[in-house]
CSV table of C-alpha atoms and ligand atoms in Angstrom, one decimal:
chain,number,residue,atom,x,y,z
X,1,MET,CA,128.1,69.1,189.4
X,2,GLN,CA,125.3,71.5,188.6
X,3,THR,CA,124.4,74.2,191.2
X,4,ALA,CA,121.3,76.4,191.1
X,5,ILE,CA,121.5,80.0,189.8
X,6,LYS,CA,122.0,82.4,192.7
X,7,PRO,CA,118.7,84.1,193.3
X,8,GLU,CA,120.2,87.5,193.6
X,9,GLN,CA,122.0,87.2,190.3
X,10,LYS,CA,120.6,90.0,188.1
X,11,ARG,CA,120.1,89.3,184.4
X,12,VAL,CA,120.0,92.7,182.7
X,13,LYS,CA,120.1,92.0,178.9
X,14,SER,CA,123.5,92.4,177.3
X,15,HIS,CA,125.0,93.9,180.4
X,16,ASN,CA,126.4,90.8,182.2
X,17,LEU,CA,130.0,90.2,181.4
X,18,LEU,CA,132.6,87.7,182.5
X,19,MET,CA,136.2,88.8,183.1
X,20,SER,CA,139.2,87.3,184.9
X,21,ARG,CA,141.7,89.3,186.9
X,22,PRO,CA,145.2,89.1,185.5
X,23,ASP,CA,146.6,87.3,188.6
X,24,SER,CA,148.9,85.0,186.5
X,25,TYR,CA,148.8,86.9,183.2
X,26,ASP,CA,152.1,86.5,181.4
X,27,LEU,CA,153.7,85.7,178.0
X,28,ILE,CA,155.6,82.4,178.2
X,29,TYR,CA,154.7,80.9,174.8
X,30,GLU,CA,154.1,82.2,171.3
X,31,ILE,CA,150.9,81.1,169.6
X,32,ASN,CA,150.1,84.2,167.5
X,33,ALA,CA,151.9,86.8,165.5
X,34,TRP,CA,151.8,89.4,168.3
X,35,MET,CA,153.4,87.2,171.0
X,36,HIS,CA,157.2,87.4,171.5
X,37,LYS,CA,158.7,85.9,174.7
X,38,SER,CA,161.3,88.7,174.4
X,39,ASN,CA,158.5,91.3,174.9
X,40,ARG,CA,156.7,90.2,178.0
X,41,PRO,CA,154.0,92.4,179.6
X,42,ASP,CA,154.8,94.7,182.5
X,43,LYS,CA,152.6,93.1,185.1
X,44,ARG,CA,151.9,96.2,187.2
X,45,LEU,CA,150.9,98.1,184.1
X,46,ALA,CA,148.7,95.2,182.9
X,47,TRP,CA,146.8,95.2,186.3
X,48,ASP,CA,146.3,99.0,186.0
X,49,GLN,CA,145.0,98.6,182.4
X,50,TRP,CA,142.7,95.7,183.4
X,51,ASN,CA,141.3,97.8,186.3
X,52,GLN,CA,140.7,100.7,184.0
X,53,LEU,CA,138.8,98.5,181.6
X,54,HIS,CA,136.8,97.0,184.5
X,55,ASP,CA,136.0,100.4,186.0
X,56,THR,CA,135.0,101.8,182.6
X,57,LEU,CA,132.6,98.9,182.0
X,58,THR,CA,131.1,98.9,185.4
X,59,GLN,CA,131.1,102.6,186.4
X,60,LYS,CA,130.7,104.4,183.1
X,61,MET,CA,128.9,101.9,180.9
X,62,GLY,CA,126.6,100.3,183.5
X,63,ALA,CA,127.8,96.7,183.1
X,64,ASN,CA,127.6,93.9,185.7
X,65,VAL,CA,130.9,92.1,185.7
X,66,GLU,CA,131.3,88.5,187.0
X,67,LEU,CA,134.7,87.1,187.7
X,68,VAL,CA,136.3,83.8,187.0
X,69,GLN,CA,139.6,83.0,188.9
X,70,GLN,CA,142.5,82.8,186.6
X,71,ALA,CA,144.3,79.4,186.9
X,72,GLN,CA,148.0,79.6,187.6
X,73,GLU,CA,149.0,77.5,184.6
X,74,ALA,CA,146.9,79.4,182.2
X,75,PRO,CA,148.5,82.8,181.5
X,76,ASP,CA,146.0,83.7,178.7
X,77,MET,CA,142.9,82.9,180.7
X,78,VAL,CA,142.3,86.6,181.2
X,79,PHE,CA,141.0,86.6,177.6
X,80,THR,CA,137.6,85.4,178.7
X,81,ALA,CA,136.0,86.1,175.2
X,82,ASN,CA,137.6,82.8,174.3
X,83,ALA,CA,135.8,80.8,177.0
X,84,GLY,CA,132.8,79.9,174.8
X,85,MET,CA,129.7,81.3,173.1
X,86,MET,CA,126.4,82.0,174.9
X,87,LEU,CA,123.4,80.4,173.4
X,88,PRO,CA,119.7,81.0,174.1
X,89,ASN,CA,118.1,79.2,177.1
X,90,LYS,CA,121.2,79.5,179.4
X,91,ARG,CA,123.3,77.2,177.3
X,92,VAL,CA,126.9,77.8,176.4
X,93,LEU,CA,129.0,76.2,173.7
X,94,LEU,CA,132.4,75.6,175.4
X,95,SER,CA,135.5,76.5,173.4
X,96,HIS,CA,137.8,73.8,172.2
X,97,PHE,CA,141.1,75.7,171.7
X,98,ARG,CA,143.4,75.2,168.7
X,99,HIS,CA,146.6,75.2,170.8
X,100,PRO,CA,147.3,72.9,173.8
X,101,GLU,CA,148.7,75.9,175.6
X,102,ARG,CA,145.1,77.2,175.9
X,103,GLN,CA,143.3,73.9,176.1
X,104,VAL,CA,144.2,73.8,179.8
X,105,GLU,CA,141.6,76.6,180.3
X,106,GLU,CA,138.7,74.5,179.1
X,107,PRO,CA,137.9,72.7,182.4
X,108,TYR,CA,138.2,75.9,184.5
X,109,PHE,CA,135.7,77.7,182.2
X,110,GLU,CA,133.5,74.7,182.1
X,111,GLN,CA,133.4,74.6,185.9
X,112,TRP,CA,132.5,78.3,186.2
X,113,PHE,CA,129.7,77.9,183.7
X,114,ARG,CA,128.3,74.9,185.5
X,115,ASP,CA,128.6,76.6,188.9
X,116,HIS,CA,126.5,79.5,187.5
X,117,GLY,CA,123.7,77.3,186.2
X,118,PHE,CA,124.6,77.1,182.5
X,119,GLU,CA,124.1,74.0,180.5
X,120,VAL,CA,127.5,73.3,178.8
X,121,LEU,CA,127.7,71.9,175.3
X,122,HIS,CA,130.9,70.6,173.8
X,123,MET,CA,132.5,70.7,170.4
X,124,ALA,CA,133.7,67.5,168.6
X,125,GLU,CA,137.2,66.6,169.6
X,126,ASP,CA,138.6,67.4,166.1
X,127,CYS,CA,136.8,70.7,165.7
X,128,ALA,CA,138.5,73.9,167.1
X,129,PHE,CA,136.3,76.7,168.3
X,130,GLU,CA,137.5,79.8,170.3
X,131,GLY,CA,134.2,81.2,171.5
X,132,GLU,CA,133.2,84.8,171.3
X,133,GLY,CA,136.7,85.6,169.9
X,134,ASP,CA,135.4,84.1,166.7
X,135,ALA,CA,131.6,84.3,166.8
X,136,PHE,CA,129.0,86.8,167.8
X,137,TRP,CA,125.5,87.9,167.2
X,138,ILE,CA,124.7,91.0,165.3
X,139,GLY,CA,121.0,91.6,164.8
X,140,ASP,CA,119.5,88.2,163.8
X,141,TYR,CA,122.7,87.0,162.2
X,142,MET,CA,125.6,85.2,163.7
X,143,VAL,CA,128.9,86.2,162.2
X,144,ALA,CA,131.8,83.8,162.7
X,145,GLY,CA,135.4,83.7,161.6
X,146,TYR,CA,137.4,80.6,160.7
X,147,ARG,CA,140.8,79.3,159.5
X,148,LYS,CA,143.2,80.7,162.0
X,149,ARG,CA,141.8,79.6,165.4
X,150,SER,CA,138.3,78.2,164.8
X,151,ASP,CA,137.4,75.5,162.2
X,152,ILE,CA,134.5,76.0,159.9
X,153,CYS,CA,132.9,72.8,161.3
X,154,SER,CA,132.1,74.9,164.4
X,155,HIS,CA,129.9,77.2,162.3
X,156,HIS,CA,127.8,74.2,161.1
X,157,TYR,CA,127.3,73.2,164.8
X,158,LEU,CA,126.4,76.8,165.8
X,159,SER,CA,123.8,77.0,163.1
X,160,GLU,CA,122.4,73.6,164.0
X,161,LEU,CA,122.2,74.6,167.7
X,162,THR,CA,120.6,78.0,167.2
X,163,GLY,CA,118.9,78.0,163.9
X,164,ALA,CA,120.7,81.2,163.2
X,165,ASN,CA,121.9,82.4,159.8
X,166,VAL,CA,125.7,82.1,160.3
X,167,LEU,CA,127.8,84.2,158.1
X,168,SER,CA,131.2,82.4,157.8
X,169,LEU,CA,134.1,84.8,157.3
X,170,GLU,CA,137.5,83.6,156.3
X,171,LEU,CA,140.5,85.3,158.0
X,172,ILE,CA,143.6,85.5,155.9
X,173,ASP,CA,146.2,87.4,157.9
X,174,ASP,CA,148.0,86.0,161.0
X,175,ARG,CA,147.8,89.3,162.8
X,176,TRP,CA,144.0,89.3,162.7
X,177,TYR,CA,143.6,85.7,163.8
X,178,HIS,CA,140.3,86.0,165.7
X,179,LEU,CA,137.2,87.6,164.3
X,180,ASP,CA,137.0,90.1,167.2
X,181,THR,CA,140.4,91.5,166.2
X,182,CYS,CA,139.1,92.8,162.8
X,183,PHE,CA,135.3,93.0,163.0
X,184,LEU,CA,133.3,95.1,165.5
X,185,PRO,CA,129.5,94.5,165.6
X,186,LEU,CA,127.7,97.7,166.5
X,187,LYS,CA,124.0,97.2,166.1
X,188,ASP,CA,121.5,95.5,163.7
X,189,ARG,CA,123.2,96.1,160.3
X,190,LEU,CA,126.0,98.4,161.5
X,191,ALA,CA,129.6,97.2,162.0
X,192,ALA,CA,133.2,98.4,161.8
X,193,TYR,CA,135.9,96.2,160.2
X,194,TYR,CA,139.4,96.0,158.8
X,195,PRO,CA,138.8,94.8,155.2
X,196,GLU,CA,142.3,93.4,154.5
X,197,ALA,CA,142.0,90.8,157.3
X,198,PHE,CA,139.3,89.0,155.2
X,199,ASP,CA,139.4,87.2,151.9
X,200,HIS,CA,137.6,88.7,148.9
X,201,TYR,CA,134.5,86.7,149.4
X,202,ALA,CA,134.2,87.5,153.1
X,203,ARG,CA,134.6,91.2,152.3
X,204,ARG,CA,131.7,91.0,149.9
X,205,VAL,CA,129.5,89.1,152.5
X,206,ILE,CA,130.2,91.9,155.0
X,207,GLN,CA,129.5,94.7,152.6
X,208,GLU,CA,126.3,93.1,151.4
X,209,HIS,CA,124.9,92.5,154.8
X,210,PHE,CA,126.1,95.5,156.8
X,211,ASP,CA,126.7,99.2,156.7
X,212,ALA,CA,130.4,98.4,157.4
X,213,ILE,CA,132.8,101.2,158.4
X,214,PRO,CA,136.3,100.4,157.1
X,215,LEU,CA,139.1,101.1,159.6
X,216,SER,CA,142.7,102.0,158.6
X,217,PRO,CA,145.6,99.5,159.0
X,218,GLU,CA,147.3,101.8,161.5
X,219,GLU,CA,144.3,101.7,163.8
X,220,ALA,CA,143.4,98.1,163.1
X,221,LEU,CA,147.0,97.3,164.4
X,222,LYS,CA,146.1,99.2,167.6
X,223,PHE,CA,143.1,96.9,168.0
X,224,ALA,CA,140.4,99.5,167.2
X,225,CYS,CA,138.0,96.7,166.3
X,226,ASN,CA,138.6,95.0,169.6
X,227,SER,CA,136.2,97.2,171.5
X,228,VAL,CA,133.3,96.4,173.9
X,229,VAL,CA,129.9,97.8,172.8
X,230,ILE,CA,127.1,98.3,175.3
X,231,GLY,CA,124.1,100.2,173.9
X,232,ASP,CA,125.5,103.5,172.7
X,233,GLN,CA,128.7,103.3,174.7
X,234,ILE,CA,132.0,101.8,173.6
X,235,ALA,CA,135.2,100.9,175.4
X,236,MET,CA,138.0,101.2,172.8
X,237,PRO,CA,141.8,100.7,173.0
X,238,ALA,CA,143.5,104.1,173.3
X,239,GLY,CA,145.2,105.6,170.3
X,240,CYS,CA,142.6,105.1,167.5
X,241,PRO,CA,141.4,108.7,167.0
X,242,ASN,CA,139.9,108.1,163.5
X,243,ALA,CA,137.8,105.1,164.6
X,244,LYS,CA,136.7,107.0,167.7
X,245,PHE,CA,135.6,109.9,165.5
X,246,ALA,CA,133.8,107.7,163.0
X,247,LEU,CA,131.8,106.0,165.9
X,248,GLU,CA,131.1,109.3,167.6
X,249,GLU,CA,129.7,110.6,164.3
X,250,ARG,CA,127.3,107.6,164.5
X,251,GLY,CA,126.1,108.7,167.9
X,252,TYR,CA,128.4,106.5,170.2
X,253,LYS,CA,130.1,107.7,173.3
X,254,VAL,CA,133.6,106.3,173.2
X,255,HIS,CA,135.8,105.6,176.3
X,256,GLU,CA,139.4,105.1,175.6
X,257,VAL,CA,141.3,102.5,177.6
X,258,PRO,CA,145.1,101.9,177.3
X,259,MET,CA,145.8,98.3,176.4
X,260,THR,CA,149.5,98.1,175.5
X,261,GLU,CA,150.3,95.2,177.8
X,262,PHE,CA,147.5,93.0,176.5
X,263,ILE,CA,148.2,93.9,172.8
X,264,LYS,CA,151.6,92.2,173.4
X,265,SER,CA,149.7,89.0,173.7
X,266,GLY,CA,147.4,89.7,170.8
X,267,GLY,CA,144.4,91.0,172.7
X,268,ALA,CA,142.6,94.1,173.9
X,269,CYS,CA,139.3,95.3,175.4
X,270,LYS,CA,137.0,92.9,173.7
X,271,CYS,CA,139.2,89.8,174.3
X,272,LEU,CA,139.1,90.5,178.0
X,273,VAL,CA,135.3,90.3,178.2
X,274,LEU,CA,132.7,87.6,177.5
X,275,GLN,CA,129.1,88.5,177.1
X,276,LEU,CA,127.0,86.4,179.4
X,277,ASP,CA,123.8,87.2,177.5
X,278,PRO,CA,123.2,85.6,174.2
X,279,LEU,CA,122.1,88.5,172.1
X,280,ASN,CA,124.2,91.6,171.5
X,281,SER,CA,121.2,94.0,171.1
D,301,LIG,N1,147.3,85.3,173.6
D,301,LIG,C1,146.0,84.9,173.4
D,301,LIG,C2,145.9,83.9,172.3
D,301,LIG,O1,146.7,83.9,171.4
D,301,LIG,C3,145.2,86.2,173.0
D,301,LIG,C4,143.7,85.9,172.8
D,301,LIG,C5,142.9,87.1,172.4
D,301,LIG,N2,141.6,86.9,172.4
D,301,LIG,C6,140.7,87.3,171.5
D,301,LIG,N3,139.4,87.1,171.7
D,301,LIG,N4,141.0,87.8,170.3
D,301,LIG,O2,145.1,83.0,172.3
């Protein structure tokens, strides 16, 4: 069922985001190196941190946030970055998750996209793709991670669909299992990254294409790369003073947001947000 775009919906470039309130956020399975059922999130604190991120994005950074209702049986659906990847002409490539625990989210995200006037494209059944967690635009390139969650076949499809130059980057460490945990696109040719998360070849690709600011292991472990960039403002997980300083030196205004309860599940600011506009510039 496809419904028309709401006429009042405003489409300010790069400022429309999708989030999901942590109504049923929890940790009841383990599908990445961060998740331990013995270390479940404090739900009240998670709500508080989610609200702080939401308010930072809307009130300080000028974003418009749309909401998708979290399904009860999908405790990780708060991580909307994994819903899909926006493409030009109001199309979205819907994610096809690696793990069955998260595949239950696919129909809910699909419904939301259809209800909001997006044309939904699907991956092949045997090709995993985890949306903006593993692929994003930077300048006229698309950078995309593979091996842990997304398969490289998804990059071929992205390139075919968009005509973009896709830079495929191999992820080699289980703690940095999505590209958005270890690579932060800033603008045009500027990015921050955690070099050790990538294989040798991917590091060279990054260094040759970008002015890439390397971040320390300590701050990469605090999800410094998992930040939301809107223009010259950034929402960054709290506790990363060196990354904050490096970005301030490049002219960014950095807002720190505590993310401890989401880091327990292997996510932080960026994972909780999907860009609804196809270009990140
Ligand atoms: N627990 C979630 C998972 O393992 C976390 C997802 C984080 N999302 C992201 N874009 N890095 O799938």
